[in-house]
XYZ file of C-alpha atoms in Angstrom:
510
model
C -3.233 46.396 1.076
C 0.006 45.774 2.925
C 2.394 47.878 4.906
C 6.153 47.913 4.976
C 6.140 45.595 7.967
C 4.000 43.080 6.123
C 1.033 43.576 8.499
C -2.490 43.794 7.186
C -4.208 47.177 6.990
C -7.617 45.539 7.199
C -9.695 46.423 10.229
C -10.464 42.947 11.501
C -12.805 44.056 14.277
C -15.105 45.892 11.851
C -15.235 43.097 9.295
C -17.244 40.475 11.217
C -20.418 41.013 9.182
C -18.599 40.833 5.834
C -16.720 37.715 6.915
C -19.940 35.898 7.828
C -21.472 37.092 4.565
C -18.617 35.414 2.684
C -19.229 32.092 4.443
C -22.986 32.235 3.931
C -22.575 33.154 0.252
C -20.321 30.135 -0.341
C -22.911 27.862 1.266
C -25.891 29.364 -0.563
C -24.416 29.240 -4.068
C -25.419 26.276 -6.201
C -22.732 23.854 -7.292
C -22.848 25.111 -10.873
C -22.664 28.772 -9.800
C -19.709 27.974 -7.569
C -17.882 26.185 -10.382
C -18.394 29.149 -12.720
C -17.076 31.649 -10.181
C -14.180 29.433 -9.115
C -13.463 27.853 -12.505
C -9.731 28.582 -12.266
C -9.541 27.206 -8.731
C -11.194 24.074 -10.111
C -8.724 23.861 -12.982
C -5.581 24.372 -10.901
C -6.829 21.940 -8.263
C -7.252 19.345 -10.981
C -3.729 19.996 -12.288
C -2.242 19.698 -8.791
C -4.127 16.439 -8.203
C -2.625 15.032 -11.400
C 0.705 14.722 -9.572
C -0.920 11.861 -7.647
C -1.419 9.974 -10.925
C 2.301 9.161 -10.836
C 1.950 7.520 -7.426
C -1.057 5.459 -8.482
C 0.688 4.504 -11.720
C 3.875 3.249 -10.118
C 2.167 1.721 -7.088
C 0.122 -0.482 -9.408
C 2.902 -1.088 -11.932
C 5.476 -2.637 -9.588
C 3.370 -5.576 -8.287
C 1.930 -6.057 -11.792
C 5.457 -6.955 -12.876
C 5.291 -9.951 -10.518
C 2.894 -11.610 -12.968
C 5.013 -10.810 -16.063
C 6.875 -13.944 -17.260
C 9.829 -11.858 -18.541
C 10.208 -10.038 -15.224
C 9.812 -13.295 -13.278
C 12.592 -14.998 -15.233
C 14.993 -12.049 -14.961
C 14.529 -11.260 -11.271
C 12.871 -14.391 -9.852
C 13.567 -18.009 -8.973
C 12.281 -21.241 -10.464
C 9.897 -23.360 -8.414
C 10.022 -27.191 -8.336
C 6.982 -27.158 -10.621
C 9.018 -25.354 -13.262
C 7.164 -22.047 -12.868
C 8.982 -18.826 -12.086
C 8.146 -16.407 -9.262
C 9.597 -13.361 -7.543
C 10.783 -14.348 -4.078
C 8.655 -12.972 -1.259
C 11.647 -11.122 0.218
C 12.171 -9.200 -3.027
C 8.462 -8.579 -3.503
C 8.564 -7.075 -0.041
C 11.751 -5.101 -0.719
C 10.339 -3.562 -3.905
C 7.103 -2.574 -2.184
C 8.330 -1.370 1.215
C 10.744 1.029 -0.448
C 7.899 3.241 -1.610
C 6.178 3.803 1.783
C 9.582 4.291 3.430
C 10.298 6.991 0.879
C 6.836 8.509 1.375
C 7.452 8.752 5.117
C 10.714 10.619 4.543
C 9.106 12.891 1.970
C 6.047 13.531 4.118
C 8.126 14.566 7.122
C 10.388 16.866 5.141
C 7.882 18.528 2.848
C 5.848 20.228 5.598
C 8.784 22.438 6.550
C 9.720 23.134 2.929
C 6.141 23.967 1.940
C 5.722 26.450 4.784
C 8.949 28.183 3.750
C 8.874 28.077 -0.052
C 5.186 27.570 -0.830
C 3.122 24.743 -2.247
C 3.805 25.572 -5.904
C 7.619 25.758 -5.841
C 7.989 22.583 -3.788
C 5.736 20.659 -6.184
C 7.549 21.868 -9.313
C 10.952 21.083 -7.788
C 9.794 17.586 -6.887
C 8.523 16.953 -10.418
C 11.913 17.985 -11.801
C 13.633 15.524 -9.451
C 11.286 12.782 -10.646
C 12.687 13.037 -14.176
C 16.166 12.135 -12.946
C 14.928 9.382 -10.642
C 13.134 7.677 -13.529
C 16.489 7.368 -15.319
C 17.814 5.412 -12.339
C 14.906 2.954 -12.410
C 14.793 2.611 -16.194
C 18.501 1.809 -16.531
C 18.695 -0.341 -13.385
C 20.971 -3.342 -13.906
C 19.855 -5.343 -10.882
C 17.251 -5.783 -8.180
C 19.234 -3.574 -5.799
C 19.165 -0.593 -8.192
C 15.451 -1.068 -8.811
C 14.787 -1.116 -5.085
C 16.891 2.020 -4.485
C 15.130 3.840 -7.302
C 11.702 3.061 -5.908
C 12.730 4.216 -2.423
C 13.828 7.592 -3.814
C 10.661 7.776 -5.921
C 8.662 7.252 -2.740
C 10.224 10.393 -1.244
C 8.838 12.455 -4.119
C 5.419 10.824 -3.895
C 5.395 11.678 -0.203
C 5.700 15.302 -1.296
C 2.825 14.998 -3.773
C 0.596 13.206 -1.243
C 0.968 16.170 1.102
C 0.993 19.067 -1.359
C -2.024 18.079 -3.462
C -4.618 17.922 -0.638
C -3.049 20.943 1.075
C -3.272 23.098 -2.047
C -6.743 21.927 -3.062
C -8.225 22.410 0.407
C -6.816 25.953 0.539
C -7.905 27.257 -2.867
C -11.396 25.713 -3.065
C -14.625 27.133 -1.584
C -16.814 25.059 0.729
C -19.135 23.793 -2.031
C -16.272 22.433 -4.160
C -13.891 21.295 -1.453
C -15.131 17.739 -1.070
C -15.515 17.166 -4.808
C -12.075 18.468 -5.728
C -10.238 16.837 -2.833
C -11.918 13.588 -3.907
C -10.180 14.027 -7.267
C -7.050 12.909 -5.423
C -8.533 9.424 -5.175
C -9.596 9.691 -8.821
C -5.982 10.508 -9.699
C -4.800 7.422 -7.818
C -7.263 5.246 -9.715
C -6.441 6.951 -13.021
C -2.782 6.143 -12.444
C -3.669 2.525 -11.696
C -5.853 2.364 -14.806
C -3.131 3.803 -17.062
C -0.556 1.485 -15.522
C -2.726 -1.583 -16.026
C -3.428 -0.585 -19.620
C 0.259 -0.082 -20.405
C 1.358 -3.311 -18.686
C -1.462 -5.229 -20.395
C -0.349 -3.850 -23.748
C 3.256 -4.970 -23.253
C 2.614 -8.207 -21.329
C 2.814 -10.365 -24.463
C 6.332 -9.196 -25.295
C 9.125 -11.669 -24.653
C 11.952 -9.142 -24.179
C 12.896 -6.588 -21.509
C 10.644 -3.971 -23.084
C 7.696 -5.796 -21.516
C 8.521 -3.894 -18.324
C 10.804 -1.131 -19.636
C 8.016 0.527 -21.625
C 5.827 0.958 -18.498
C 8.874 2.401 -16.706
C 9.549 4.859 -19.543
C 5.965 6.174 -19.494
C 6.756 7.795 -16.126
C 8.750 10.508 -17.915
C 5.579 11.826 -19.541
C 3.968 13.064 -16.310
C 6.518 15.703 -15.171
C 7.122 16.844 -18.767
C 3.426 17.751 -19.003
C 2.845 19.017 -15.455
C 5.902 21.246 -14.905
C 5.031 23.766 -17.680
C 1.417 23.878 -16.500
C 2.235 24.439 -12.832
C 4.629 27.273 -13.687
C 1.507 29.336 -14.435
C -0.462 28.213 -11.350
C -1.146 30.753 -8.572
C 0.225 30.092 -5.108
C -2.212 29.383 -2.277
C -3.595 32.700 -0.937
C -3.712 31.145 2.538
C 0.073 30.654 2.385
C 0.546 34.323 1.469
C -1.748 35.437 4.312
C 0.208 33.450 6.885
C 3.392 35.150 5.653
C 1.786 38.592 5.885
C 1.856 39.150 2.097
C -1.714 40.402 1.842
C -1.387 41.989 -1.594
C 0.057 38.769 -3.029
C -2.762 36.835 -1.376
C -5.319 39.083 -3.057
C -3.626 38.727 -6.438
C -3.565 34.940 -6.052
C -7.251 34.887 -5.101
C -8.124 37.055 -8.116
C -6.538 34.399 -10.340
C -8.575 31.656 -8.679
C -12.019 33.299 -8.578
C -14.079 35.758 -10.622
C -13.558 39.060 -8.803
C -16.648 40.567 -10.412
C -18.888 37.976 -8.731
C -17.382 37.864 -5.219
C -15.945 40.349 -2.737
C -12.211 39.605 -2.902
C -11.412 41.920 0.017
C -13.997 40.216 2.224
C -12.530 36.823 1.365
C -9.067 38.049 2.315
C -10.502 39.417 5.563
C -12.016 36.006 6.242
C -8.585 34.398 5.779
C -6.911 36.961 8.016
C -9.514 36.600 10.759
C -9.302 32.800 10.651
C -5.525 33.054 10.821
C -5.644 35.560 13.690
C -8.022 33.392 15.737
C -5.471 30.601 15.712
C -2.282 30.443 17.723
C 0.546 31.752 15.559
C 2.906 28.948 16.508
C 2.928 26.111 14.028
C 5.483 23.505 15.012
C 4.991 19.769 14.668
C 4.544 19.595 18.439
C 1.435 21.793 18.167
C -0.536 19.114 16.308
C -0.571 17.062 19.524
C -1.840 19.848 21.815
C -5.330 20.939 22.833
C -8.114 20.597 20.278
C -5.529 19.975 17.557
C -4.817 16.547 19.069
C -8.304 15.330 18.141
C -7.941 16.887 14.698
C -4.611 15.142 14.210
C -6.178 11.851 15.285
C -8.914 12.307 12.684
C -6.435 13.197 9.926
C -4.239 10.198 10.677
C -7.037 7.657 11.121
C -9.026 8.805 8.081
C -5.966 8.306 5.883
C -4.866 5.090 7.622
C -8.295 3.527 7.103
C -7.431 3.179 3.419
C -4.665 0.564 3.903
C -6.401 -0.866 6.970
C -9.484 -1.701 4.897
C -7.467 -3.598 2.290
C -6.181 -0.993 -0.165
C -2.850 -2.820 -0.435
C -4.628 -5.724 -2.128
C -5.242 -3.429 -5.114
C -1.543 -3.577 -5.930
C -1.657 -7.386 -6.033
C -4.695 -7.896 -8.268
C -2.754 -9.493 -11.144
C -0.664 -11.647 -8.808
C -3.767 -12.560 -6.768
C -5.661 -13.688 -9.879
C -2.668 -15.777 -10.916
C -2.662 -17.570 -7.565
C -6.383 -18.340 -7.741
C -5.817 -20.274 -10.955
C -7.469 -17.871 -13.378
C -5.989 -18.327 -16.889
C -2.966 -16.131 -17.683
C -4.465 -14.735 -20.885
C -7.305 -12.987 -19.042
C -5.531 -11.980 -15.814
C -4.489 -8.535 -17.045
C -7.868 -8.030 -18.722
C -9.571 -8.641 -15.375
C -7.140 -6.267 -13.688
C -7.862 -3.631 -16.320
C -11.573 -4.142 -15.692
C -11.072 -3.691 -11.948
C -9.169 -0.435 -12.347
C -11.760 0.748 -14.864
C -14.497 0.023 -12.333
C -12.514 1.896 -9.696
C -12.234 4.912 -11.993
C -15.987 4.907 -12.677
C -16.825 4.467 -8.980
C -14.569 7.381 -8.051
C -16.315 9.577 -10.614
C -19.677 8.602 -9.120
C -18.409 9.230 -5.563
C -19.167 12.925 -6.074
C -22.874 12.081 -5.674
C -22.778 10.639 -2.120
C -20.119 13.182 -1.109
C -22.359 16.050 -2.206
C -25.584 14.663 -0.735
C -24.494 12.756 2.377
C -22.274 13.502 5.339
C -18.695 12.273 5.514
C -19.542 10.029 8.487
C -22.401 8.392 6.614
C -20.290 7.695 3.530
C -17.413 6.293 5.595
C -19.625 4.108 7.802
C -21.611 2.731 4.860
C -18.460 1.962 2.911
C -16.764 0.204 5.814
C -19.860 -1.917 6.445
C -19.976 -3.221 2.860
C -16.200 -3.743 2.768
C -16.373 -5.764 5.987
C -19.078 -8.071 4.630
C -17.195 -8.476 1.337
C -13.897 -9.334 3.027
C -15.446 -11.925 5.340
C -17.218 -13.488 2.343
C -13.889 -13.610 0.518
C -12.332 -15.351 3.513
C -15.098 -17.962 3.594
C -14.626 -18.687 -0.120
C -10.897 -19.016 0.501
C -11.608 -22.075 2.652
C -12.556 -23.954 -0.517
C -10.543 -24.595 -3.658
C -12.439 -24.951 -6.911
C -12.888 -23.143 -10.193
C -16.234 -21.801 -9.002
C -14.876 -20.326 -5.771
C -11.962 -18.782 -7.683
C -14.348 -16.900 -9.948
C -16.588 -15.991 -6.999
C -13.542 -14.490 -5.281
C -12.822 -12.487 -8.430
C -16.395 -11.147 -8.359
C -15.979 -10.127 -4.711
C -12.827 -8.225 -5.659
C -14.972 -6.250 -8.101
C -17.492 -5.561 -5.301
C -14.689 -4.490 -2.972
C -13.155 -2.182 -5.597
C -16.443 -0.513 -6.485
C -17.361 0.028 -2.835
C -13.927 1.299 -1.819
C -13.659 3.826 -4.657
C -17.231 4.991 -4.126
C -16.796 5.620 -0.400
C -13.747 4.994 1.782
C -11.140 5.889 -0.835
C -12.306 9.408 -1.786
C -13.960 10.394 1.506
C -10.746 9.733 3.454
C -9.003 12.513 1.516
C -11.910 14.877 2.136
C -11.959 14.169 5.875
C -8.279 14.663 6.518
C -8.153 17.802 4.375
C -11.144 19.371 6.161
C -10.328 18.382 9.738
C -6.872 19.993 9.951
C -6.532 23.605 11.104
C -5.262 26.218 8.644
C -2.027 27.027 10.481
C -1.081 23.360 10.873
C -2.539 21.951 7.659
C 0.674 20.992 5.876
C 2.075 19.471 9.079
C -1.147 17.622 9.970
C -1.481 16.190 6.473
C 2.216 15.281 6.454
C 1.811 13.457 9.772
C -1.298 11.661 8.484
C 0.653 10.631 5.402
C 3.430 9.242 7.606
C 0.970 7.181 9.677
C -0.814 5.877 6.586
C 2.474 4.902 4.985
C 3.626 3.169 8.158
C 0.469 1.057 7.998
C 1.054 0.454 4.284
C 4.632 -0.500 5.063
C 3.453 -3.183 7.487
C 1.016 -4.639 4.962
C 3.496 -4.366 2.088
C 5.790 -6.565 4.170
C 3.042 -8.967 5.222
C 0.923 -9.336 2.074
C 3.630 -10.899 -0.160
C 4.228 -13.524 2.525
C 0.487 -14.076 2.909
C -0.013 -14.577 -0.841
C 3.259 -16.048 -2.112
C 3.059 -19.690 -3.213
C 6.245 -20.514 -1.332
C 4.950 -18.955 1.893
C 1.433 -18.875 3.421
C -0.380 -19.048 0.047
C -3.546 -17.703 1.720
C -5.311 -16.461 -1.425
C -8.899 -15.519 -0.441
C -8.201 -16.183 3.233
C -6.658 -12.698 3.444
C -10.271 -11.580 3.889
C -10.105 -12.950 7.437
C -7.143 -10.627 8.074
C -8.721 -7.416 6.781
C -12.339 -8.105 7.812
C -11.826 -7.777 11.598
C -9.676 -4.688 11.052
C -12.546 -3.089 9.125
C -14.829 -3.775 12.101
C -12.437 -1.861 14.374
C -12.293 1.016 11.880
C -16.106 1.136 11.814
C -16.175 1.417 15.613
C -13.634 4.253 15.554
C -15.618 6.215 12.960
C -18.824 5.765 14.958
C -17.374 7.132 18.186
C -14.625 9.547 17.097
C -15.400 11.116 13.717
C -17.474 14.335 13.728
C -19.375 15.614 10.706
C -17.697 18.614 9.021
C -19.729 18.753 5.821
C -20.613 22.322 4.875
C -18.482 24.049 7.520
C -16.033 26.830 6.739
C -12.566 26.546 8.254
C -13.471 29.161 10.868
C -16.614 27.221 11.840
C -14.626 23.985 12.033
C -12.110 25.703 14.321
C -14.882 26.820 16.647
C -16.520 23.385 16.612
C -13.306 21.689 17.736
C -12.811 24.383 20.363
C -16.074 23.317 21.978
C -18.586 25.813 20.615
C -22.121 24.424 20.577
C -23.318 23.466 17.087
C -26.417 25.648 17.284
C -24.168 28.700 17.530
C -22.562 27.931 14.172
C -25.413 29.480 12.237
C -28.477 28.498 10.298
C -26.584 25.743 8.468
C -26.180 23.693 11.651
C -26.510 19.909 11.496
C -25.817 16.753 13.467
C -22.065 17.012 13.974
C -21.573 13.679 15.715
C -18.807 13.197 18.296
C -16.466 16.164 18.817
């Protein structure tokens, strides 16, 4: 299947009919038939997404420590009332380290992934995570903790780029949205595990109240590294390198070769690759039709923190500020993360039945109403309004994890071109983490008792931003549901929707 020069021996010009047959077959198969044929692609996508669990776990764990009395007394200051709290500047320092690290990791991983492949880069990063956890676990001061979380952020930046890149490349059209949405499920699963562990140790009066949650981080790479050693590399990566035989072998490990035409699928990859400009530098994501695609990738991912996702990390601290009793704070937080997990599982239904635009617009509308209602309640201070605010946080969590959270990953994985996917997703990750960085600096000052002490009034900060996000989605986000990567390329290049075949639909703004 390959020559000494690495060039394909496939006759691309004579394969047009077979290539279109591949696309139409993927669209016509039922979901269950697709899962049976691509059962190994489903499995390895799930394993790759599990790397994101570590990010969700740690991202939720760190601010949960702010409500732990042991952690407050060791690293905090005493207020005039006699209570202990972590100073806003250190809350900020602990939290901004992670997005700073993610930005560094996101920028660097695109080049490494294109050179060494998605699999090797992920395994190497998991190995590094084992050593980094030692630094955090044995930290003797706030400075060491902060440094450890910055370095951890670099690795999570790698995972946040590699997981959606790998999943979007190995999955067929029918499964792409569902499996990419597992990334959000992995985030929520990490938050749920973290909340459960912290809740279980919160009654301890020694350092193990927070050291046990830190130690649990070692479990993830120990489990994932052996599994990923057996995972196939992305066939798209092999095709772009000219290793056609390796691409075919990888595809045969992802799909049932007796049920699909492997050679036709490889031809489809080659033709898609050949139709795109071979250059793939970071500068290319800002040129021509790729500029709009880059905008979509970046905005879809940035909408998550813009719509209030950073509040998730402060649930326990937020409940403490609203006056809810200490003994049920972590139980409420566990309930919230459990709701988020359930909502993410159910998100497969709207993602499969509705367009991405519809899901995003509907989610943003409900989030906007919820946030403004939270802001109004924040104008009053009573036991009733405190509990009403808690209920609205449940509404926000359920809505976010049913819509905006998972669909954002689907949109930015589908909208990037094949040749620039790792770079586009890396850039989107950088933009999203820059936004998160801003809010991770601002939110502690907005909530801290010694600073603004806004409590529910933060809804008036995020509500108007959600309105702006809604407007952007309405005017700038096209509908890509059901399109192959070749069809998406042609759509962004200006081809009329009716020429994209019998599966045409309302594509929205392009």
